[in-house]
């Protein structure tokens, strides 16, 4: 087959165009730090990337949920810690009041402090996270002390595929008797007002109240440990999902720069050879 000058020129131009195209892709990859910019560049990688990104988004949503769970549980533990301190102070005052040597004014002072401590317990029972009351069951928009009836029902958040954790704590056993005349604290207040000589017998009711709070707090502590374990697991999953997605989509920047440098050298060589292939003009001969 006879090779003509036009064939050589056509091949040279086509090869130069292909070389420019490869350089353009490398420059775009370095600029975006992505292996592809449109689905047609690598349809398989695009489909895989969609699945990887879906998994990563799911893990990130679970991470947000576990953060919300942790917020509720930590706030509950803090509130119960305060409640324990208040109840222990009430117990101390009950022991003092059971001393038969106290006069009426001293008992009155103790009674006033007990009343204030009771109000503090009411405030603790109204603890909020944002605009949600954490001890009122599923009725998180209702202040428990307004009704005196603490709502029931559990609130759960999904923290992993198929795994849910309870975020709230039933407040009825802890604060539900604060408006009940037969509640241990209200009986104590009534006894102090009436100079009841059997104040010491009310210690058992206060102790039961303290034990109730400590039992619930132990349950909350166990829930905190579970939350921390799930938090660590989600952190590992997020790291793994991010790495897989990056491996599928992101370029190796150092390799891409080396490839671009190599392609630039190839381009320069192609231009140099092409200049020799193009047929000299008549003026070149006349020189």
mmCIF file with all atom_site columns, C-alpha atoms in Angstrom, residues 73-261:
data_model
loop_
_atom_site.group_PDB
_atom_site.id
_atom_site.type_symbol
_atom_site.label_atom_id
_atom_site.label_alt_id
_atom_site.label_comp_id
_atom_site.label_asym_id
_atom_site.label_entity_id
_atom_site.label_seq_id
_atom_site.pdbx_PDB_ins_code
_atom_site.Cartn_x
_atom_site.Cartn_y
_atom_site.Cartn_z
_atom_site.occupancy
_atom_site.B_iso_or_equiv
_atom_site.pdbx_formal_charge
_atom_site.auth_seq_id
_atom_site.auth_comp_id
_atom_site.auth_asym_id
_atom_site.auth_atom_id
_atom_site.pdbx_PDB_model_num
ATOM 1   C CA . UNK A 1 73  ? -28.942 9.365  78.339  1.00 0.00 ? 73  UNK A CA 1
ATOM 2   C CA . UNK A 1 74  ? -26.295 11.770 79.633  1.00 0.00 ? 74  UNK A CA 1
ATOM 3   C CA . UNK A 1 75  ? -28.941 14.368 80.489  1.00 0.00 ? 75  UNK A CA 1
ATOM 4   C CA . UNK A 1 76  ? -30.980 11.712 82.291  1.00 0.00 ? 76  UNK A CA 1
ATOM 5   C CA . UNK A 1 77  ? -27.948 10.584 84.286  1.00 0.00 ? 77  UNK A CA 1
ATOM 6   C CA . UNK A 1 78  ? -27.165 14.178 85.228  1.00 0.00 ? 78  UNK A CA 1
ATOM 7   C CA . UNK A 1 79  ? -30.739 14.774 86.363  1.00 0.00 ? 79  UNK A CA 1
ATOM 8   C CA . UNK A 1 80  ? -30.778 11.593 88.447  1.00 0.00 ? 80  UNK A CA 1
ATOM 9   C CA . UNK A 1 81  ? -27.468 12.570 90.024  1.00 0.00 ? 81  UNK A CA 1
ATOM 10  C CA . UNK A 1 82  ? -29.053 15.846 91.142  1.00 0.00 ? 82  UNK A CA 1
ATOM 11  C CA . UNK A 1 83  ? -32.149 13.999 92.369  1.00 0.00 ? 83  UNK A CA 1
ATOM 12  C CA . UNK A 1 84  ? -29.978 11.678 94.442  1.00 0.00 ? 84  UNK A CA 1
ATOM 13  C CA . UNK A 1 85  ? -28.249 14.632 96.091  1.00 0.00 ? 85  UNK A CA 1
ATOM 14  C CA . UNK A 1 86  ? -31.585 16.281 96.863  1.00 0.00 ? 86  UNK A CA 1
ATOM 15  C CA . UNK A 1 87  ? -33.019 13.089 98.381  1.00 0.00 ? 87  UNK A CA 1
ATOM 16  C CA . UNK A 1 88  ? -29.927 12.522 100.477 1.00 0.00 ? 88  UNK A CA 1
ATOM 17  C CA . UNK A 1 89  ? -30.281 16.045 101.857 1.00 0.00 ? 89  UNK A CA 1
ATOM 18  C CA . UNK A 1 90  ? -33.941 15.353 102.637 1.00 0.00 ? 90  UNK A CA 1
ATOM 19  C CA . UNK A 1 91  ? -32.851 12.223 104.476 1.00 0.00 ? 91  UNK A CA 1
ATOM 20  C CA . UNK A 1 92  ? -30.358 14.237 106.526 1.00 0.00 ? 92  UNK A CA 1
ATOM 21  C CA . UNK A 1 93  ? -33.086 16.696 107.439 1.00 0.00 ? 93  UNK A CA 1
ATOM 22  C CA . UNK A 1 94  ? -35.423 13.847 108.365 1.00 0.00 ? 94  UNK A CA 1
ATOM 23  C CA . UNK A 1 95  ? -32.815 12.468 110.755 1.00 0.00 ? 95  UNK A CA 1
ATOM 24  C CA . UNK A 1 96  ? -32.428 15.928 112.297 1.00 0.00 ? 96  UNK A CA 1
ATOM 25  C CA . UNK A 1 97  ? -36.181 16.371 112.600 1.00 0.00 ? 97  UNK A CA 1
ATOM 26  C CA . UNK A 1 98  ? -36.528 13.032 114.355 1.00 0.00 ? 98  UNK A CA 1
ATOM 27  C CA . UNK A 1 99  ? -34.501 14.446 117.242 1.00 0.00 ? 99  UNK A CA 1
ATOM 28  C CA . UNK A 1 100 ? -36.986 15.097 120.022 1.00 0.00 ? 100 UNK A CA 1
ATOM 29  C CA . UNK A 1 101 ? -34.987 18.033 121.377 1.00 0.00 ? 101 UNK A CA 1
ATOM 30  C CA . UNK A 1 102 ? -35.797 20.312 118.418 1.00 0.00 ? 102 UNK A CA 1
ATOM 31  C CA . UNK A 1 103 ? -38.133 23.193 119.128 1.00 0.00 ? 103 UNK A CA 1
ATOM 32  C CA . UNK A 1 104 ? -40.970 24.382 116.892 1.00 0.00 ? 104 UNK A CA 1
ATOM 33  C CA . UNK A 1 105 ? -38.887 27.027 115.085 1.00 0.00 ? 105 UNK A CA 1
ATOM 34  C CA . UNK A 1 106 ? -36.179 24.536 114.226 1.00 0.00 ? 106 UNK A CA 1
ATOM 35  C CA . UNK A 1 107 ? -38.720 22.107 112.841 1.00 0.00 ? 107 UNK A CA 1
ATOM 36  C CA . UNK A 1 108 ? -40.273 24.928 110.875 1.00 0.00 ? 108 UNK A CA 1
ATOM 37  C CA . UNK A 1 109 ? -36.889 25.774 109.311 1.00 0.00 ? 109 UNK A CA 1
ATOM 38  C CA . UNK A 1 110 ? -36.360 22.137 108.396 1.00 0.00 ? 110 UNK A CA 1
ATOM 39  C CA . UNK A 1 111 ? -39.846 21.988 106.908 1.00 0.00 ? 111 UNK A CA 1
ATOM 40  C CA . UNK A 1 112 ? -39.187 25.066 104.754 1.00 0.00 ? 112 UNK A CA 1
ATOM 41  C CA . UNK A 1 113 ? -35.995 23.520 103.403 1.00 0.00 ? 113 UNK A CA 1
ATOM 42  C CA . UNK A 1 114 ? -37.747 20.224 102.676 1.00 0.00 ? 114 UNK A CA 1
ATOM 43  C CA . UNK A 1 115 ? -40.413 22.123 100.733 1.00 0.00 ? 115 UNK A CA 1
ATOM 44  C CA . UNK A 1 116 ? -37.745 23.841 98.653  1.00 0.00 ? 116 UNK A CA 1
ATOM 45  C CA . UNK A 1 117 ? -36.018 20.530 98.030  1.00 0.00 ? 117 UNK A CA 1
ATOM 46  C CA . UNK A 1 118 ? -39.321 19.058 96.903  1.00 0.00 ? 118 UNK A CA 1
ATOM 47  C CA . UNK A 1 119 ? -39.704 21.896 94.392  1.00 0.00 ? 119 UNK A CA 1
ATOM 48  C CA . UNK A 1 120 ? -36.196 21.145 93.188  1.00 0.00 ? 120 UNK A CA 1
ATOM 49  C CA . UNK A 1 121 ? -37.242 17.550 92.546  1.00 0.00 ? 121 UNK A CA 1
ATOM 50  C CA . UNK A 1 122 ? -40.236 18.848 90.601  1.00 0.00 ? 122 UNK A CA 1
ATOM 51  C CA . UNK A 1 123 ? -37.893 20.951 88.487  1.00 0.00 ? 123 UNK A CA 1
ATOM 52  C CA . UNK A 1 124 ? -35.634 17.956 87.890  1.00 0.00 ? 124 UNK A CA 1
ATOM 53  C CA . UNK A 1 125 ? -38.683 15.975 86.768  1.00 0.00 ? 125 UNK A CA 1
ATOM 54  C CA . UNK A 1 126 ? -39.302 18.748 84.217  1.00 0.00 ? 126 UNK A CA 1
ATOM 55  C CA . UNK A 1 127 ? -35.828 18.387 82.703  1.00 0.00 ? 127 UNK A CA 1
ATOM 56  C CA . UNK A 1 128 ? -35.776 19.222 78.997  1.00 0.00 ? 128 UNK A CA 1
ATOM 57  C CA . UNK A 1 129 ? -33.564 18.546 76.024  1.00 0.00 ? 129 UNK A CA 1
ATOM 58  C CA . UNK A 1 130 ? -34.341 21.338 73.633  1.00 0.00 ? 130 UNK A CA 1
ATOM 59  C CA . UNK A 1 131 ? -38.131 21.547 73.856  1.00 0.00 ? 131 UNK A CA 1
ATOM 60  C CA . UNK A 1 132 ? -38.659 17.908 74.901  1.00 0.00 ? 132 UNK A CA 1
ATOM 61  C CA . UNK A 1 133 ? -39.399 16.753 78.449  1.00 0.00 ? 133 UNK A CA 1
ATOM 62  C CA . UNK A 1 134 ? -37.321 13.623 78.995  1.00 0.00 ? 134 UNK A CA 1
ATOM 63  C CA . UNK A 1 135 ? -39.303 12.102 81.905  1.00 0.00 ? 135 UNK A CA 1
ATOM 64  C CA . UNK A 1 136 ? -42.778 12.302 80.364  1.00 0.00 ? 136 UNK A CA 1
ATOM 65  C CA . UNK A 1 137 ? -42.788 9.204  78.181  1.00 0.00 ? 137 UNK A CA 1
ATOM 66  C CA . UNK A 1 138 ? -43.870 9.844  74.612  1.00 0.00 ? 138 UNK A CA 1
ATOM 67  C CA . UNK A 1 139 ? -45.635 13.072 75.627  1.00 0.00 ? 139 UNK A CA 1
ATOM 68  C CA . UNK A 1 140 ? -42.421 15.044 75.306  1.00 0.00 ? 140 UNK A CA 1
ATOM 69  C CA . UNK A 1 141 ? -44.252 18.288 74.562  1.00 0.00 ? 141 UNK A CA 1
ATOM 70  C CA . UNK A 1 142 ? -46.130 18.323 77.895  1.00 0.00 ? 142 UNK A CA 1
ATOM 71  C CA . UNK A 1 143 ? -44.577 19.593 81.131  1.00 0.00 ? 143 UNK A CA 1
ATOM 72  C CA . UNK A 1 144 ? -45.026 16.751 83.660  1.00 0.00 ? 144 UNK A CA 1
ATOM 73  C CA . UNK A 1 145 ? -45.502 19.025 86.669  1.00 0.00 ? 145 UNK A CA 1
ATOM 74  C CA . UNK A 1 146 ? -48.443 20.743 84.971  1.00 0.00 ? 146 UNK A CA 1
ATOM 75  C CA . UNK A 1 147 ? -50.490 17.560 85.060  1.00 0.00 ? 147 UNK A CA 1
ATOM 76  C CA . UNK A 1 148 ? -48.781 15.588 87.826  1.00 0.00 ? 148 UNK A CA 1
ATOM 77  C CA . UNK A 1 149 ? -49.131 12.518 85.612  1.00 0.00 ? 149 UNK A CA 1
ATOM 78  C CA . UNK A 1 150 ? -45.946 11.372 83.973  1.00 0.00 ? 150 UNK A CA 1
ATOM 79  C CA . UNK A 1 151 ? -46.558 9.954  80.511  1.00 0.00 ? 151 UNK A CA 1
ATOM 80  C CA . UNK A 1 152 ? -45.856 6.390  79.551  1.00 0.00 ? 152 UNK A CA 1
ATOM 81  C CA . UNK A 1 153 ? -44.292 4.726  76.555  1.00 0.00 ? 153 UNK A CA 1
ATOM 82  C CA . UNK A 1 154 ? -40.749 4.424  75.305  1.00 0.00 ? 154 UNK A CA 1
ATOM 83  C CA . UNK A 1 155 ? -38.893 6.423  72.701  1.00 0.00 ? 155 UNK A CA 1
ATOM 84  C CA . UNK A 1 156 ? -36.398 4.495  70.577  1.00 0.00 ? 156 UNK A CA 1
ATOM 85  C CA . UNK A 1 157 ? -33.948 5.529  67.889  1.00 0.00 ? 157 UNK A CA 1
ATOM 86  C CA . UNK A 1 158 ? -32.342 3.251  65.327  1.00 0.00 ? 158 UNK A CA 1
ATOM 87  C CA . UNK A 1 159 ? -28.584 3.310  65.822  1.00 0.00 ? 159 UNK A CA 1
ATOM 88  C CA . UNK A 1 160 ? -27.677 0.492  63.425  1.00 0.00 ? 160 UNK A CA 1
ATOM 89  C CA . UNK A 1 161 ? -29.472 -1.605 60.884  1.00 0.00 ? 161 UNK A CA 1
ATOM 90  C CA . UNK A 1 162 ? -32.199 -3.344 62.872  1.00 0.00 ? 162 UNK A CA 1
ATOM 91  C CA . UNK A 1 163 ? -30.842 -2.121 66.244  1.00 0.00 ? 163 UNK A CA 1
ATOM 92  C CA . UNK A 1 164 ? -32.796 0.407  68.327  1.00 0.00 ? 164 UNK A CA 1
ATOM 93  C CA . UNK A 1 165 ? -31.935 1.922  71.694  1.00 0.00 ? 165 UNK A CA 1
ATOM 94  C CA . UNK A 1 166 ? -34.344 3.439  74.201  1.00 0.00 ? 166 UNK A CA 1
ATOM 95  C CA . UNK A 1 167 ? -33.544 7.070  74.906  1.00 0.00 ? 167 UNK A CA 1
ATOM 96  C CA . UNK A 1 168 ? -36.077 8.009  77.580  1.00 0.00 ? 168 UNK A CA 1
ATOM 97  C CA . UNK A 1 169 ? -36.661 6.962  81.190  1.00 0.00 ? 169 UNK A CA 1
ATOM 98  C CA . UNK A 1 170 ? -40.026 6.477  82.873  1.00 0.00 ? 170 UNK A CA 1
ATOM 99  C CA . UNK A 1 171 ? -40.409 9.312  85.369  1.00 0.00 ? 171 UNK A CA 1
ATOM 100 C CA . UNK A 1 172 ? -43.586 8.088  87.090  1.00 0.00 ? 172 UNK A CA 1
ATOM 101 C CA . UNK A 1 173 ? -41.761 5.960  89.677  1.00 0.00 ? 173 UNK A CA 1
ATOM 102 C CA . UNK A 1 174 ? -39.256 8.747  90.348  1.00 0.00 ? 174 UNK A CA 1
ATOM 103 C CA . UNK A 1 175 ? -41.362 11.894 90.440  1.00 0.00 ? 175 UNK A CA 1
ATOM 104 C CA . UNK A 1 176 ? -44.954 10.700 90.140  1.00 0.00 ? 176 UNK A CA 1
ATOM 105 C CA . UNK A 1 177 ? -45.720 10.929 93.862  1.00 0.00 ? 177 UNK A CA 1
ATOM 106 C CA . UNK A 1 178 ? -44.536 14.521 94.340  1.00 0.00 ? 178 UNK A CA 1
ATOM 107 C CA . UNK A 1 179 ? -48.158 15.745 94.169  1.00 0.00 ? 179 UNK A CA 1
ATOM 108 C CA . UNK A 1 180 ? -49.575 12.727 95.967  1.00 0.00 ? 180 UNK A CA 1
ATOM 109 C CA . UNK A 1 181 ? -50.463 13.506 99.611  1.00 0.00 ? 181 UNK A CA 1
ATOM 110 C CA . UNK A 1 182 ? -49.467 9.956  100.499 1.00 0.00 ? 182 UNK A CA 1
ATOM 111 C CA . UNK A 1 183 ? -46.073 10.302 98.836  1.00 0.00 ? 183 UNK A CA 1
ATOM 112 C CA . UNK A 1 184 ? -43.102 9.911  101.178 1.00 0.00 ? 184 UNK A CA 1
ATOM 113 C CA . UNK A 1 185 ? -41.938 13.533 100.884 1.00 0.00 ? 185 UNK A CA 1
ATOM 114 C CA . UNK A 1 186 ? -45.424 15.019 101.261 1.00 0.00 ? 186 UNK A CA 1
ATOM 115 C CA . UNK A 1 187 ? -46.018 12.846 104.329 1.00 0.00 ? 187 UNK A CA 1
ATOM 116 C CA . UNK A 1 188 ? -42.761 14.149 105.759 1.00 0.00 ? 188 UNK A CA 1
ATOM 117 C CA . UNK A 1 189 ? -43.806 17.754 105.135 1.00 0.00 ? 189 UNK A CA 1
ATOM 118 C CA . UNK A 1 190 ? -47.192 17.134 106.762 1.00 0.00 ? 190 UNK A CA 1
ATOM 119 C CA . UNK A 1 191 ? -45.507 15.483 109.740 1.00 0.00 ? 191 UNK A CA 1
ATOM 120 C CA . UNK A 1 192 ? -43.170 18.436 110.215 1.00 0.00 ? 192 UNK A CA 1
ATOM 121 C CA . UNK A 1 193 ? -46.060 20.898 110.049 1.00 0.00 ? 193 UNK A CA 1
ATOM 122 C CA . UNK A 1 194 ? -48.045 18.902 112.613 1.00 0.00 ? 194 UNK A CA 1
ATOM 123 C CA . UNK A 1 195 ? -45.064 18.209 114.893 1.00 0.00 ? 195 UNK A CA 1
ATOM 124 C CA . UNK A 1 196 ? -45.581 14.487 114.382 1.00 0.00 ? 196 UNK A CA 1
ATOM 125 C CA . UNK A 1 197 ? -43.413 12.636 116.931 1.00 0.00 ? 197 UNK A CA 1
ATOM 126 C CA . UNK A 1 198 ? -42.977 9.670  114.571 1.00 0.00 ? 198 UNK A CA 1
ATOM 127 C CA . UNK A 1 199 ? -40.896 11.550 111.987 1.00 0.00 ? 199 UNK A CA 1
ATOM 128 C CA . UNK A 1 200 ? -38.137 8.947  112.361 1.00 0.00 ? 200 UNK A CA 1
ATOM 129 C CA . UNK A 1 201 ? -40.469 6.273  111.010 1.00 0.00 ? 201 UNK A CA 1
ATOM 130 C CA . UNK A 1 202 ? -40.600 8.163  107.718 1.00 0.00 ? 202 UNK A CA 1
ATOM 131 C CA . UNK A 1 203 ? -36.932 7.455  107.006 1.00 0.00 ? 203 UNK A CA 1
ATOM 132 C CA . UNK A 1 204 ? -37.798 4.140  105.385 1.00 0.00 ? 204 UNK A CA 1
ATOM 133 C CA . UNK A 1 205 ? -39.945 5.904  102.783 1.00 0.00 ? 205 UNK A CA 1
ATOM 134 C CA . UNK A 1 206 ? -37.137 8.331  101.946 1.00 0.00 ? 206 UNK A CA 1
ATOM 135 C CA . UNK A 1 207 ? -34.668 5.445  101.735 1.00 0.00 ? 207 UNK A CA 1
ATOM 136 C CA . UNK A 1 208 ? -36.993 3.613  99.346  1.00 0.00 ? 208 UNK A CA 1
ATOM 137 C CA . UNK A 1 209 ? -37.117 6.730  97.208  1.00 0.00 ? 209 UNK A CA 1
ATOM 138 C CA . UNK A 1 210 ? -33.334 6.971  97.135  1.00 0.00 ? 210 UNK A CA 1
ATOM 139 C CA . UNK A 1 211 ? -33.057 3.290  96.202  1.00 0.00 ? 211 UNK A CA 1
ATOM 140 C CA . UNK A 1 212 ? -35.545 3.791  93.369  1.00 0.00 ? 212 UNK A CA 1
ATOM 141 C CA . UNK A 1 213 ? -33.423 6.577  91.904  1.00 0.00 ? 213 UNK A CA 1
ATOM 142 C CA . UNK A 1 214 ? -30.199 4.583  92.317  1.00 0.00 ? 214 UNK A CA 1
ATOM 143 C CA . UNK A 1 215 ? -31.753 1.554  90.601  1.00 0.00 ? 215 UNK A CA 1
ATOM 144 C CA . UNK A 1 216 ? -32.914 3.612  87.639  1.00 0.00 ? 216 UNK A CA 1
ATOM 145 C CA . UNK A 1 217 ? -29.554 5.371  87.482  1.00 0.00 ? 217 UNK A CA 1
ATOM 146 C CA . UNK A 1 218 ? -27.802 1.992  87.292  1.00 0.00 ? 218 UNK A CA 1
ATOM 147 C CA . UNK A 1 219 ? -30.018 1.123  84.320  1.00 0.00 ? 219 UNK A CA 1
ATOM 148 C CA . UNK A 1 220 ? -29.154 4.424  82.684  1.00 0.00 ? 220 UNK A CA 1
ATOM 149 C CA . UNK A 1 221 ? -25.462 3.746  83.306  1.00 0.00 ? 221 UNK A CA 1
ATOM 150 C CA . UNK A 1 222 ? -25.754 0.387  81.547  1.00 0.00 ? 222 UNK A CA 1
ATOM 151 C CA . UNK A 1 223 ? -27.422 2.172  78.659  1.00 0.00 ? 223 UNK A CA 1
ATOM 152 C CA . UNK A 1 224 ? -24.552 4.667  78.547  1.00 0.00 ? 224 UNK A CA 1
ATOM 153 C CA . UNK A 1 225 ? -22.062 1.822  78.194  1.00 0.00 ? 225 UNK A CA 1
ATOM 154 C CA . UNK A 1 226 ? -24.081 0.376  75.320  1.00 0.00 ? 226 UNK A CA 1
ATOM 155 C CA . UNK A 1 227 ? -24.182 3.774  73.635  1.00 0.00 ? 227 UNK A CA 1
ATOM 156 C CA . UNK A 1 228 ? -20.397 4.108  73.855  1.00 0.00 ? 228 UNK A CA 1
ATOM 157 C CA . UNK A 1 229 ? -19.916 0.669  72.290  1.00 0.00 ? 229 UNK A CA 1
ATOM 158 C CA . UNK A 1 230 ? -22.298 1.519  69.447  1.00 0.00 ? 230 UNK A CA 1
ATOM 159 C CA . UNK A 1 231 ? -20.599 4.887  68.995  1.00 0.00 ? 231 UNK A CA 1
ATOM 160 C CA . UNK A 1 232 ? -17.209 3.182  68.550  1.00 0.00 ? 232 UNK A CA 1
ATOM 161 C CA . UNK A 1 233 ? -18.691 0.682  66.110  1.00 0.00 ? 233 UNK A CA 1
ATOM 162 C CA . UNK A 1 234 ? -20.307 3.404  64.015  1.00 0.00 ? 234 UNK A CA 1
ATOM 163 C CA . UNK A 1 235 ? -17.074 5.390  63.970  1.00 0.00 ? 235 UNK A CA 1
ATOM 164 C CA . UNK A 1 236 ? -15.246 2.369  62.563  1.00 0.00 ? 236 UNK A CA 1
ATOM 165 C CA . UNK A 1 237 ? -17.992 1.758  60.009  1.00 0.00 ? 237 UNK A CA 1
ATOM 166 C CA . UNK A 1 238 ? -17.930 5.379  58.876  1.00 0.00 ? 238 UNK A CA 1
ATOM 167 C CA . UNK A 1 239 ? -14.152 5.277  58.447  1.00 0.00 ? 239 UNK A CA 1
ATOM 168 C CA . UNK A 1 240 ? -14.369 2.051  56.438  1.00 0.00 ? 240 UNK A CA 1
ATOM 169 C CA . UNK A 1 241 ? -17.247 3.325  54.259  1.00 0.00 ? 241 UNK A CA 1
ATOM 170 C CA . UNK A 1 242 ? -15.377 6.576  53.569  1.00 0.00 ? 242 UNK A CA 1
ATOM 171 C CA . UNK A 1 243 ? -12.232 4.688  52.557  1.00 0.00 ? 243 UNK A CA 1
ATOM 172 C CA . UNK A 1 244 ? -14.145 2.401  50.185  1.00 0.00 ? 244 UNK A CA 1
ATOM 173 C CA . UNK A 1 245 ? -15.910 5.364  48.567  1.00 0.00 ? 245 UNK A CA 1
ATOM 174 C CA . UNK A 1 246 ? -12.642 7.272  48.228  1.00 0.00 ? 246 UNK A CA 1
ATOM 175 C CA . UNK A 1 247 ? -10.896 4.291  46.665  1.00 0.00 ? 247 UNK A CA 1
ATOM 176 C CA . UNK A 1 248 ? -13.688 4.004  44.116  1.00 0.00 ? 248 UNK A CA 1
ATOM 177 C CA . UNK A 1 249 ? -13.901 7.700  43.169  1.00 0.00 ? 249 UNK A CA 1
ATOM 178 C CA . UNK A 1 250 ? -10.799 9.624  44.229  1.00 0.00 ? 250 UNK A CA 1
ATOM 179 C CA . UNK A 1 251 ? -7.588  9.670  42.244  1.00 0.00 ? 251 UNK A CA 1
ATOM 180 C CA . UNK A 1 252 ? -4.092  9.016  43.482  1.00 0.00 ? 252 UNK A CA 1
ATOM 181 C CA . UNK A 1 253 ? -2.935  12.605 43.122  1.00 0.00 ? 253 UNK A CA 1
ATOM 182 C CA . UNK A 1 254 ? 0.777   11.748 42.990  1.00 0.00 ? 254 UNK A CA 1
ATOM 183 C CA . UNK A 1 255 ? 0.257   9.118  40.300  1.00 0.00 ? 255 UNK A CA 1
ATOM 184 C CA . UNK A 1 256 ? -1.982  11.454 38.300  1.00 0.00 ? 256 UNK A CA 1
ATOM 185 C CA . UNK A 1 257 ? 0.667   14.193 38.346  1.00 0.00 ? 257 UNK A CA 1
ATOM 186 C CA . UNK A 1 258 ? 3.329   11.723 37.202  1.00 0.00 ? 258 UNK A CA 1
ATOM 187 C CA . UNK A 1 259 ? 1.035   10.497 34.407  1.00 0.00 ? 259 UNK A CA 1
ATOM 188 C CA . UNK A 1 260 ? 0.397   14.097 33.316  1.00 0.00 ? 260 UNK A CA 1
ATOM 189 C CA . UNK A 1 261 ? 4.124   14.853 33.276  1.00 0.00 ? 261 UNK A CA 1
#
